[in-house]
Short mmCIF file of C-alpha atoms in Angstrom, two decimals:
data_model
loop_
_atom_site.label_atom_id
_atom_site.label_comp_id
_atom_site.label_asym_id
_atom_site.label_seq_id
_atom_site.Cartn_x
_atom_site.Cartn_y
_atom_site.Cartn_z
CA MET A 248 54.45 120.48 106.76
CA THR A 249 51.26 119.97 108.69
CA THR A 250 50.94 119.72 112.45
CA PRO A 251 48.30 117.24 113.62
CA THR A 252 47.52 117.09 117.30
CA GLN A 253 46.68 113.94 119.21
CA SER A 254 43.01 114.42 118.33
CA THR A 255 43.44 114.92 114.58
CA PRO A 256 43.34 111.47 112.82
CA ALA A 257 39.86 110.38 111.74
CA LEU A 258 39.46 107.17 113.68
CA ALA A 259 35.69 107.07 113.31
CA ALA A 260 33.84 107.94 110.15
CA ASN A 261 30.54 109.21 111.50
CA SER A 262 31.72 112.52 112.93
CA ALA A 263 34.76 114.54 113.84
CA VAL A 264 33.60 114.62 117.47
CA THR A 265 33.39 110.82 117.58
CA ALA A 266 36.84 110.60 116.03
CA ARG A 267 38.35 112.89 118.65
CA THR A 268 36.61 111.01 121.47
CA ALA A 269 37.80 107.64 120.18
CA LEU A 270 41.36 108.88 119.75
CA THR A 271 41.44 110.38 123.23
CA ALA A 272 40.39 107.03 124.70
CA ILE A 273 42.99 105.12 122.72
CA THR A 274 45.74 107.55 123.63
CA ALA A 275 44.89 107.27 127.31
CA LEU A 276 45.30 103.52 127.10
CA THR A 277 48.40 103.28 124.94
CA ALA A 278 50.40 106.52 125.14
CA PRO A 279 53.95 105.55 126.08
CA GLY A 280 56.29 106.92 128.61
CA ASN A 281 56.33 108.28 132.09
CA ALA A 282 56.05 112.05 132.51
CA ALA A 283 58.48 112.22 135.43
CA ASP A 284 61.11 110.11 133.65
CA ARG A 285 60.70 112.08 130.43
CA ALA A 286 61.27 115.37 132.26
CA VAL A 287 64.59 114.04 133.57
CA LYS A 288 65.60 112.90 130.08
CA ARG A 289 64.79 116.30 128.62
CA ARG A 290 66.91 117.96 131.30
CA ARG A 291 69.80 115.63 130.43
CA VAL A 292 69.58 116.59 126.75
CA LEU A 293 69.37 120.30 127.56
CA ASP A 294 72.52 119.85 129.63
CA ILE A 295 74.20 118.40 126.53
CA LEU A 296 73.09 121.43 124.52
CA ASP A 297 74.38 123.77 127.23
CA GLU A 298 77.76 122.04 127.23
CA ALA A 299 77.97 122.23 123.43
CA GLY A 300 76.78 125.82 123.30
CA ARG A 301 73.94 124.91 120.94
CA ASP A 302 70.18 125.35 120.96
CA SER A 303 68.83 122.21 119.26
CA LEU A 304 69.62 118.52 118.76
CA LEU A 305 68.30 116.18 116.05
CA LEU A 306 67.66 112.59 117.19
CA THR A 307 67.39 110.05 114.37
CA SER A 308 68.46 106.60 115.63
CA ASN A 309 66.10 104.03 117.05
CA THR A 310 68.16 103.85 120.25
CA ALA A 311 68.06 107.60 120.90
CA LEU A 312 64.43 108.04 119.87
CA THR A 313 63.00 105.20 121.94
CA TRP A 314 65.06 106.30 124.94
CA TYR A 315 64.06 109.94 124.74
CA LEU A 316 60.39 109.23 123.95
CA ASP A 317 60.40 106.65 126.77
CA GLY A 318 59.34 103.63 124.77
CA SER A 319 57.52 104.90 121.67
CA ARG A 320 57.59 102.52 118.70
CA VAL A 321 59.09 104.49 115.84
CA HIS A 322 59.77 101.63 113.45
CA ILE A 323 57.89 99.57 110.92
CA SER A 324 60.55 97.15 109.72
CA LEU A 325 62.78 95.75 112.44
CA ALA A 326 65.63 96.02 109.94
CA GLY A 327 64.74 99.50 108.71
CA ASP A 328 65.45 103.05 109.79
CA PRO A 329 63.04 104.80 112.17
CA ILE A 330 60.01 106.38 110.53
CA ALA A 331 60.36 109.48 112.70
CA ALA A 332 62.95 112.08 113.69
CA LEU A 333 62.88 114.37 116.71
CA LEU A 334 64.15 117.89 117.15
CA VAL A 335 64.82 118.83 120.77
CA ASP A 336 65.21 122.55 121.30
CA ARG A 337 64.73 125.00 124.13
CA THR A 338 61.05 125.50 123.27
CA GLY A 339 60.08 121.82 123.34
CA ASP A 340 60.16 118.47 121.56
CA HIS A 341 59.13 118.27 117.90
CA LEU A 342 58.54 114.88 116.27
CA VAL A 343 58.38 114.59 112.48
CA THR A 344 57.03 111.52 110.70
CA PHE A 345 55.72 110.56 107.26
CA ASN A 346 52.13 111.43 106.46
CA ASN A 347 51.12 107.76 106.18
CA GLU A 348 52.47 107.06 109.69
CA ALA A 349 51.04 110.11 111.46
CA GLY A 350 47.70 108.58 112.44
CA ARG A 351 49.19 105.67 114.35
CA ILE A 352 51.97 107.81 115.83
CA ALA A 353 49.45 110.38 117.10
CA ALA A 354 47.07 107.76 118.44
CA GLU A 355 49.49 105.32 120.02
CA GLU A 356 53.07 106.57 120.26
CA LEU A 357 53.08 110.32 120.91
CA PRO A 358 53.91 111.26 124.51
CA GLU A 359 52.15 114.21 126.04
CA GLY A 360 53.77 117.52 125.25
CA VAL A 361 55.48 116.40 122.04
CA SER A 362 54.34 118.20 118.88
CA LEU A 363 53.87 116.22 115.66
CA ASP A 364 54.67 117.37 112.13
CA THR A 365 54.46 115.41 108.91
CA VAL A 366 56.20 115.20 105.57
CA PRO A 367 54.98 113.29 102.48
CA TRP A 368 55.83 109.60 102.54
CA HIS A 369 58.35 110.31 99.78
CA GLY A 370 59.80 113.37 101.56
CA GLN A 371 63.10 113.97 103.34
CA LEU A 372 62.46 113.16 106.99
CA HIS A 373 65.71 114.32 108.54
CA ALA A 374 65.88 117.49 106.49
CA ALA A 375 62.34 118.38 107.48
CA ALA A 376 63.08 117.87 111.16
CA ALA A 377 66.32 119.83 110.93
CA GLY A 378 64.40 122.62 109.23
CA LEU A 379 62.39 123.16 112.41
CA ALA A 380 65.53 124.44 114.14
CA ILE A 381 65.75 128.22 114.36
CA ASP A 382 68.95 128.28 112.31
CA GLY A 383 68.15 125.13 110.33
CA ASP A 384 71.40 123.57 111.56
CA PRO A 385 70.83 121.50 114.71
CA LEU A 386 73.44 119.46 116.49
CA VAL A 387 73.39 115.88 115.18
CA GLU A 388 73.64 112.67 117.16
CA ALA A 389 77.06 111.73 115.89
CA ALA A 390 78.54 114.91 117.35
CA VAL A 391 77.45 113.98 120.89
CA SER A 392 77.23 110.18 120.73
CA SER A 393 79.19 109.61 123.94
CA GLU A 394 77.19 112.26 125.79
CA LEU A 395 73.90 110.68 124.71
CA ARG A 396 75.16 107.26 125.73
CA ALA A 397 75.99 108.65 129.17
CA ALA A 398 72.51 110.16 129.39
CA ARG A 399 71.01 106.71 128.77
CA GLN A 400 73.18 104.86 131.25
CA GLN A 401 71.16 105.22 134.42
CA LEU A 402 67.66 103.78 134.16
CA LEU A 403 64.93 105.84 135.77
CA PRO A 404 62.29 104.24 138.03
CA ALA A 405 59.50 103.61 135.51
CA GLU A 406 61.77 102.34 132.76
CA ALA A 407 63.65 100.11 135.23
CA ALA A 408 60.32 98.54 136.17
CA ARG A 409 59.44 98.00 132.51
CA TYR A 410 62.84 96.45 131.88
CA ALA A 411 62.49 94.05 134.78
CA ALA A 412 59.06 92.94 133.57
CA LEU A 413 60.34 92.37 130.02
CA SER A 414 63.32 90.39 131.31
CA VAL A 415 61.06 88.09 133.33
CA ASP A 416 58.83 87.56 130.29
CA ALA A 417 61.84 86.70 128.10
CA ALA A 418 63.15 84.22 130.67
CA ALA A 419 59.72 82.62 131.05
CA ALA A 420 59.39 82.26 127.29
CA MET A 421 62.73 80.47 127.18
CA THR A 422 61.67 78.08 129.95
CA ASP A 423 58.33 77.36 128.28
CA VAL A 424 60.00 76.51 124.98
CA LEU A 425 62.96 74.49 126.21
CA THR A 426 60.94 72.35 128.60
CA ALA A 427 58.83 71.21 125.62
CA VAL A 428 61.53 70.39 123.06
CA THR A 429 62.87 66.93 122.24
CA PRO A 430 66.03 65.80 120.44
CA GLU A 431 63.93 65.63 117.26
CA THR A 432 62.85 69.29 117.49
CA THR A 433 64.54 71.27 114.74
CA GLU A 434 66.37 74.51 115.35
CA PHE A 435 63.80 76.38 113.26
CA GLN A 436 60.95 74.85 115.25
CA LEU A 437 62.60 75.91 118.50
CA VAL A 438 63.15 79.53 117.50
CA SER A 439 59.70 79.80 115.91
CA ASP A 440 58.12 78.71 119.21
CA LEU A 441 60.33 81.18 121.04
CA ALA A 442 59.36 84.00 118.65
CA ALA A 443 55.67 83.25 119.16
CA ARG A 444 55.96 83.56 122.92
CA ILE A 445 57.96 86.78 122.71
CA VAL A 446 55.41 88.36 120.35
CA ALA A 447 52.55 87.14 122.57
CA VAL A 448 53.84 89.29 125.45
CA GLY A 449 53.97 92.37 123.23
CA ALA A 450 57.69 92.28 122.48
CA GLU A 451 59.74 92.03 119.31
CA PRO A 452 62.30 89.22 118.82
CA LEU A 453 65.28 91.16 117.48
CA VAL A 454 67.64 88.18 117.66
CA LEU A 455 66.81 84.46 117.61
CA LEU A 456 69.64 81.93 117.62
CA CYS A 457 69.89 78.19 118.11
CA ASN A 458 72.56 75.56 117.71
CA GLY A 459 71.99 71.86 118.12
CA ALA A 460 74.63 69.36 119.15
CA ASP A 461 76.17 69.23 115.66
CA ARG A 462 76.67 73.02 115.53
CA SER A 463 77.81 73.79 119.07
CA ASP A 464 81.03 75.44 117.85
CA PHE A 465 79.07 78.42 116.48
CA ARG A 466 78.54 81.23 118.99
CA HIS A 467 76.13 83.22 116.79
CA PRO A 468 74.21 80.30 115.26
CA LEU A 469 71.35 81.24 112.98
CA ALA A 470 68.83 78.39 113.02
CA THR A 471 68.70 75.60 110.45
CA HIS A 472 66.37 72.68 109.73
CA SER A 473 68.66 70.34 111.68
CA PRO A 474 67.27 68.50 114.73
CA ILE A 475 68.82 69.83 117.94
CA GLY A 476 69.93 66.38 119.06
CA ARG A 477 71.32 65.70 122.52
CA ARG A 478 72.19 69.29 123.44
CA ALA A 479 71.28 72.79 122.26
CA MET A 480 71.72 76.50 122.97
CA ALA A 481 68.96 79.06 122.42
CA VAL A 482 69.32 82.85 122.41
CA VAL A 483 66.74 85.63 122.29
CA CYS A 484 67.05 89.41 122.35
CA ALA A 485 63.56 90.78 122.97
CA ARG A 486 62.54 94.44 122.69
CA ARG A 487 59.55 96.12 124.32
CA ASN A 488 59.05 99.83 125.03
CA GLY A 489 62.40 100.35 123.33
CA LEU A 490 64.28 98.27 125.92
CA VAL A 491 66.13 95.10 124.90
CA ALA A 492 66.48 92.06 127.19
CA ASN A 493 69.04 89.42 126.22
CA VAL A 494 69.12 85.83 127.42
CA THR A 495 70.85 82.55 126.52
CA ARG A 496 69.84 79.11 127.80
CA TRP A 497 71.02 75.52 127.31
CA VAL A 498 69.03 72.30 127.22
CA ALA A 499 70.40 68.73 127.17
CA PHE A 500 68.91 65.25 127.09
CA ASP A 501 71.71 63.40 128.87
CA ALA A 502 73.83 63.93 131.95
CA GLY A 503 76.57 65.70 130.03
CA SER A 504 80.17 64.68 129.61
CA PRO A 505 82.72 65.46 132.34
CA GLN A 506 84.35 67.93 129.94
CA GLU A 507 81.04 69.74 129.33
CA LEU A 508 80.19 69.95 133.02
CA ASP A 509 83.65 71.23 133.82
CA ALA A 510 83.44 73.91 131.11
CA GLU A 511 79.99 75.00 132.35
CA ALA A 512 81.36 75.47 135.88
CA ARG A 513 84.39 77.38 134.64
CA ILE A 514 82.41 79.77 132.43
CA ALA A 515 80.16 80.49 135.41
CA ALA A 516 83.30 81.37 137.36
CA VAL A 517 84.34 83.76 134.58
CA GLU A 518 80.93 85.43 134.81
CA ALA A 519 81.27 85.74 138.59
CA ASP A 520 84.58 87.57 138.11
CA ILE A 521 82.91 89.93 135.62
CA PHE A 522 80.10 90.67 138.08
CA ARG A 523 82.66 91.48 140.79
CA ALA A 524 84.33 93.94 138.42
CA THR A 525 81.02 95.63 137.54
CA VAL A 526 80.92 98.32 140.19
CA PRO A 527 80.06 102.04 140.20
CA GLY A 528 83.01 104.19 139.20
CA ALA A 529 84.85 101.47 137.27
CA LYS A 530 85.72 102.11 133.63
CA LEU A 531 84.42 99.71 131.01
CA ASN A 532 87.92 99.11 129.67
CA GLU A 533 88.93 98.10 133.20
CA VAL A 534 86.15 95.49 133.20
CA PHE A 535 87.41 94.33 129.82
CA THR A 536 90.85 93.78 131.32
CA ALA A 537 89.23 91.76 134.12
CA ILE A 538 87.36 89.67 131.54
CA LYS A 539 90.56 88.74 129.74
CA SER A 540 92.24 87.79 133.01
CA ALA A 541 89.23 85.71 134.07
CA TYR A 542 89.40 83.53 130.98
CA ALA A 543 93.04 82.74 131.61
CA ARG A 544 92.48 82.22 135.34
CA HIS A 545 89.72 79.68 134.75
CA GLY A 546 91.48 77.60 132.15
CA PHE A 547 90.12 78.96 128.86
CA GLY A 548 93.39 80.42 127.62
CA ASP A 549 94.65 83.92 126.94
CA ASP A 550 92.97 84.27 123.54
CA GLN A 551 89.42 83.13 124.36
CA TRP A 552 88.14 86.72 124.55
CA THR A 553 89.15 87.23 120.91
CA LEU A 554 86.68 84.59 119.68
CA HIS A 555 83.44 86.40 120.58
CA HIS A 556 82.35 89.80 121.89
CA GLN A 557 81.95 89.97 125.65
CA GLY A 558 78.77 92.04 125.98
CA GLY A 559 78.52 95.30 127.86
CA PRO A 560 75.95 97.85 128.98
CA ALA A 561 72.42 97.13 127.79
CA GLY A 562 69.08 98.96 127.74
CA TYR A 563 67.87 100.70 124.58
CA ALA A 564 70.39 98.84 122.43
CA GLY A 565 71.46 95.22 122.53
CA ARG A 566 74.80 96.50 123.84
CA ASP A 567 75.31 100.19 124.51
CA PRO A 568 78.18 99.76 123.65
CA ARG A 569 80.03 96.46 123.32
CA VAL A 570 82.93 96.59 125.72
CA THR A 571 86.46 96.86 124.27
CA ALA A 572 89.81 98.13 125.45
CA GLU A 573 88.98 101.52 123.90
CA VAL A 574 85.65 102.14 125.68
CA THR A 575 86.28 104.25 128.77
CA ASP A 576 82.70 104.97 129.92
CA THR A 577 82.32 105.08 133.70
CA ILE A 578 79.84 102.60 135.23
CA VAL A 579 77.00 104.13 137.26
CA LEU A 580 74.30 102.84 139.60
CA ASN A 581 71.04 101.64 138.03
CA GLN A 582 72.85 100.83 134.79
CA PRO A 583 71.83 97.61 133.00
CA PHE A 584 74.32 95.14 131.54
CA THR A 585 74.39 91.97 129.54
CA TRP A 586 77.74 90.23 129.80
CA ASN A 587 78.14 87.09 127.71
CA PRO A 588 81.30 85.14 128.46
CA SER A 589 81.67 82.10 126.22
CA GLY A 590 84.00 79.23 125.49
CA PRO A 591 83.94 76.11 123.33
CA GLY A 592 80.43 74.71 123.75
CA VAL A 593 79.50 77.03 126.65
CA LYS A 594 78.03 80.50 127.05
CA ILE A 595 76.19 82.51 129.72
CA GLU A 596 74.07 85.54 128.90
CA TYR A 597 71.79 87.23 131.43
CA THR A 598 70.49 90.78 131.61
CA VAL A 599 71.27 92.43 134.95
CA LEU A 600 70.93 95.78 136.72
CA LEU A 601 73.64 97.31 138.91
CA THR A 602 71.95 98.43 142.13
CA ASP A 603 73.24 99.84 145.41
CA SER A 604 73.22 96.27 146.74
CA GLY A 605 75.17 94.87 143.79
CA VAL A 606 74.29 93.12 140.56
CA ARG A 607 70.60 92.17 140.37
CA VAL A 608 69.78 89.52 137.77
CA LEU A 609 66.68 90.45 135.76
CA THR A 610 66.21 87.57 133.30
CA VAL A 611 65.11 85.04 135.90
CA ASP A 612 62.48 82.33 136.00
CA GLU A 613 62.12 80.39 139.24
CA ARG A 614 61.37 77.23 137.24
CA TRP A 615 64.87 77.17 135.74
CA PRO A 616 67.49 75.02 137.52
CA THR A 617 70.29 76.95 139.20
CA THR A 618 73.32 76.48 141.40
CA ASP A 619 75.18 78.76 143.75
CA VAL A 620 78.13 80.60 142.22
CA ASP A 621 79.88 83.22 144.35
CA GLY A 622 76.75 83.68 146.49
CA ARG A 623 74.39 84.13 143.55
CA ARG A 624 71.99 81.67 141.90
CA ARG A 625 73.29 80.98 138.39
CA PRO A 626 71.85 78.82 135.61
CA LEU A 627 72.47 75.17 134.98
CA THR A 628 71.73 73.35 131.76
CA LEU A 629 68.07 72.30 131.69
CA ARG A 630 67.68 68.52 131.54
CA PRO A 631 63.95 67.81 130.92
#
């Protein structure tokens, strides 16, 4: 393996000095992460190693890598595996990538203090990274998955600020798109406009969903060529700096039926109950119990929770994890969530942060119509 530094790739052809100067300038502008936050994350991982009685840990998932590197882009295909692996040991942080990716990684994604090694593009990435361990046998993610999840729970100051900014951008993109659609707009046209706005703010649209009036029974509706008609739901999960903001909105071109308006009010009441249950020290399975009770209490029936997942903690994964009766993680301050209660023809999905003053909604746009629910401004259906 070779070990390029941040000044190694030849970014300018005329001289090595020019190349190093150009790369230094680019790195200063684009290098990800916050040094203070990264130091805390490294301490958290070293604590995991101490508890396990081990000296190194191999990180290989996109969620773990983007969290630990504080926002580095370590993917090419959104559907593919990361093109890097990271060995954390007591001497430092050692990133390994393919030789054809090393130039961009060094120039744009490598945080200060992280060494970079390469393997051939056809080489064995994980084996090469594991081989950097003193004994060649590092701890693997799967062995400490719950511990790593706990380490990611509490957002640090810089990443919380980045998450809030992304959430506002995602909400604004949704407002821009839905205020411009008509009943003749197709579902594909709607999500393509939404994707364009997400990409324009430097984010990646991981999920794009839309259902028009004829497909409102589907809660995970991939878009079709059908016109949206009188009423539609749009969903986006947008990733930037490794963080994922999730948001659902509704648009309608009539006043809505009494049944629809009643269901919208009741699903907002379910969400309010979930927010009240989202408090520091509570267990996620306890919130799940509250969710099931809320559906029954607000007239959706005892089995409504079985028809769609209910969301959960958010951050460096769409849900980290999805809440179930078996998930016993303890909720902490400064932890992000995306709950998504849903019923027939209704759904709410906002990304929020649990602060010392309660749940703070992040995916907000002041242009979007809202109403008061349990002392908090909550979304209405947009009626252009």
